Structures are given as structure tokens and as C-alpha cells.
XYZ file of C-alpha atoms in Angstrom:
187
model
C 0.000 0.000 0.000
C 1.369 3.417 -0.987
C 1.748 6.255 1.475
C 1.445 9.922 0.422
C 3.640 12.301 2.377
C 4.288 16.032 2.152
C 7.952 16.740 2.869
C 8.749 19.762 5.007
C 12.292 20.872 5.580
C 14.190 24.092 6.035
C 12.876 26.459 3.409
C 9.271 25.234 3.551
C 7.168 22.311 2.512
C 7.591 20.576 -0.818
C 5.717 17.729 -2.418
C 7.614 15.010 -4.277
C 6.996 11.817 -6.137
C 9.510 9.309 -4.817
C 10.314 5.911 -6.235
C 12.043 3.743 -3.601
C 14.024 2.000 -6.326
C 15.996 5.229 -6.863
C 14.339 6.877 -9.864
C 14.495 10.648 -10.256
C 12.493 12.694 -7.741
C 10.185 15.178 -9.454
C 9.389 18.483 -7.656
C 5.750 19.502 -7.538
C 4.389 15.991 -7.202
C 3.545 13.818 -4.204
C 5.928 11.598 -2.319
C 4.646 8.054 -2.743
C 6.462 5.488 -0.684
C 5.879 1.785 -0.389
C 7.831 -0.669 1.640
C 10.566 -1.876 -0.675
C 12.966 -4.784 -0.774
C 15.822 -5.630 -3.072
C 19.564 -5.592 -3.453
C 21.646 -2.583 -2.420
C 24.942 -2.357 -4.272
C 28.151 -1.400 -2.478
C 29.120 1.991 -3.914
C 32.663 2.449 -5.171
C 32.433 6.088 -6.297
C 34.897 8.652 -5.043
C 33.440 11.239 -2.667
C 34.939 14.622 -1.885
C 33.827 16.851 0.958
C 34.915 20.441 0.386
C 37.551 19.143 -2.036
C 38.998 16.540 0.358
C 38.629 12.829 -0.474
C 36.596 10.837 2.054
C 35.886 7.130 1.941
C 32.307 6.351 2.937
C 30.738 2.935 2.907
C 27.732 3.838 0.791
C 25.144 1.705 -0.934
C 23.291 2.414 -4.153
C 19.843 1.456 -5.387
C 19.675 1.129 -9.166
C 16.893 2.417 -11.387
C 15.575 0.558 -14.412
C 18.434 1.728 -16.656
C 21.302 1.195 -14.212
C 21.670 4.674 -12.687
C 22.517 4.520 -8.996
C 21.168 6.608 -6.125
C 23.559 6.702 -3.153
C 22.533 6.001 0.433
C 24.737 6.715 3.440
C 24.565 6.171 7.198
C 23.262 9.295 8.926
C 25.851 9.250 11.710
C 28.715 8.815 9.222
C 27.589 11.981 7.433
C 27.217 13.886 10.731
C 30.685 12.737 11.808
C 32.388 13.892 8.596
C 30.533 17.230 8.466
C 31.224 18.050 12.134
C 33.113 21.347 12.349
C 31.951 22.542 8.905
C 29.236 25.070 8.069
C 26.904 22.124 7.441
C 27.420 20.339 10.770
C 24.358 18.814 12.416
C 23.550 16.820 15.512
C 21.693 13.510 15.557
C 19.363 12.574 18.381
C 16.024 10.985 19.125
C 12.864 12.773 20.230
C 11.128 10.478 22.726
C 7.885 12.473 22.643
C 7.400 12.056 18.887
C 9.424 8.829 18.532
C 11.403 10.377 15.667
C 15.039 10.872 14.757
C 15.905 14.509 15.518
C 18.447 16.420 13.424
C 19.563 19.937 14.314
C 21.524 21.893 11.723
C 24.379 24.039 12.986
C 24.843 21.960 16.129
C 27.978 19.886 16.672
C 27.783 16.116 16.440
C 28.778 13.975 19.422
C 30.634 10.921 18.138
C 29.873 7.513 19.631
C 32.892 5.682 18.181
C 30.787 3.570 15.813
C 31.023 6.028 12.923
C 32.660 5.021 9.633
C 32.563 1.333 10.639
C 30.255 -1.403 9.401
C 30.744 -5.140 10.001
C 30.025 -6.164 6.402
C 30.945 -5.315 2.842
C 29.722 -6.071 -0.656
C 26.183 -6.009 -1.993
C 23.459 -6.588 0.619
C 19.729 -7.238 0.695
C 17.764 -4.225 1.909
C 14.334 -3.330 3.164
C 13.191 0.236 2.710
C 10.487 2.434 4.130
C 9.565 5.998 4.842
C 11.441 7.224 7.934
C 9.930 10.017 10.042
C 12.431 12.674 11.115
C 12.497 16.065 12.765
C 14.783 18.581 11.063
C 15.281 21.672 13.208
C 12.006 20.788 14.940
C 9.986 20.453 11.720
C 8.453 17.063 10.973
C 9.510 15.481 7.719
C 10.033 12.174 6.091
C 12.798 10.571 4.052
C 13.017 7.179 2.430
C 15.613 5.025 4.195
C 17.001 1.557 3.608
C 18.035 -0.913 6.285
C 20.797 -3.461 5.801
C 21.378 -6.300 8.255
C 24.727 -7.612 9.415
C 25.301 -11.365 9.710
C 24.074 -11.319 13.340
C 20.806 -9.539 12.441
C 21.807 -6.032 13.587
C 20.317 -3.286 11.434
C 22.064 -0.303 9.857
C 19.957 2.499 8.355
C 21.064 4.456 5.298
C 19.509 7.681 3.973
C 19.603 9.072 0.453
C 22.607 11.414 0.270
C 20.754 14.084 -1.737
C 17.818 14.054 0.714
C 20.231 14.787 3.564
C 21.800 17.626 1.588
C 18.441 19.195 0.853
C 17.089 18.749 4.388
C 20.206 20.064 6.129
C 21.317 22.745 3.673
C 24.516 21.452 2.039
C 25.127 20.830 -1.647
C 25.465 17.326 -3.085
C 26.437 16.888 -6.709
C 28.007 14.575 -9.223
C 30.203 15.124 -12.236
C 32.024 12.757 -14.560
C 35.397 14.216 -13.499
C 34.766 14.506 -9.732
C 32.266 11.761 -9.006
C 30.145 12.517 -5.931
C 30.984 15.810 -4.219
C 29.674 17.566 -1.121
C 30.024 21.317 -0.577
C 29.303 22.344 3.000
C 29.414 26.083 2.327
C 26.784 26.010 -0.436
C 23.051 25.337 -0.174
C 21.552 22.316 -1.903
C 21.152 23.000 -5.633
C 19.281 19.859 -6.714
């Protein structure tokens, strides 16, 4: 069963059509999310953050013609962006039972960042994940991968994080994936 969600982030509410298999998001339409399952592919693209190479363990969902959409662990992104203009904290709001992100706040590392006990392609389940961004309720599609002991790791779409938290995410043939913390999301 599909779920229709209006997305509200910094800068106001926007409606999107979202395909959990990674197809292009179209502004001005509704976000339609179904529970999804499939294979997430280990991403091998280079990533630069403000011009500096960073190695993330990312996963990609492929669309019908083989284009990948990158997903990354939320705490890994917060860890790498800590101390930049795009830093954000990650917490949990017990009252609303939602992940709480606060832009501009420093991230408190737990020691588990940038580590995952598996590699290679993995089966995923995906669903709409409720979040609070600077106190505003929103929703992003997230995928969960399980380790060999059944522990879950949640990955968010890299571009969704950029848009929600105000940093630019792009791709070029020469650079691969790049993140610019001093520029707003350009889409």
C-alpha cells in the first residue's frame, strides 16, 4: 500500500513523487512510498567533501536503466561534516518517537562512525522514515541493511540529507560525488 507524504524541511514544505528503487524525484508531485525490498549495491564512487577525499561505505539502489542513487549512514555523514558550516547533531525525540536532526549543532561521536561489520552487496528493506529537522516534521526514504548477526544499519539518500540540512550534493564525470558544505543544496 502506498503512502502519500508532504515533505517539510528548512525552506518550507515541498511535495515530491519518490520511487524507492531510486528513480528521479520530481518536484511539484507527491511523495509516494511503499515498503521496498531488493539488493543494495556497495558503492565504489569517489566522494569529496569540500575538495577533500573521504571514503564512505555507501550503498546504491539502481533504477531501471542502471543509474545509482547513493545512500549513506546518517551518523557517518554527521561525523564527517562536524566542524563545517553544514554540521548537524543527531538525536532521538522520545515524545514524537522520531530521529531529531539539528543543523548548525555539533555532532557527538559515539565511536561507531565510519565502521560497518560487512561489505559487498546486501539485501535491503526500505520504508519511509519520520524525522524532525530543526524541529519540523519530515520524512525521508531510508534503507536498512542487516549484518550477519541480524543487527540493522539504516542508510539515507545522500541528496535528501543535503536538501534537508542545507549542504550541496552533486556529481560530475570528473569529480564523481561531491559535497560542498558552504553552499546550499542546488538539486
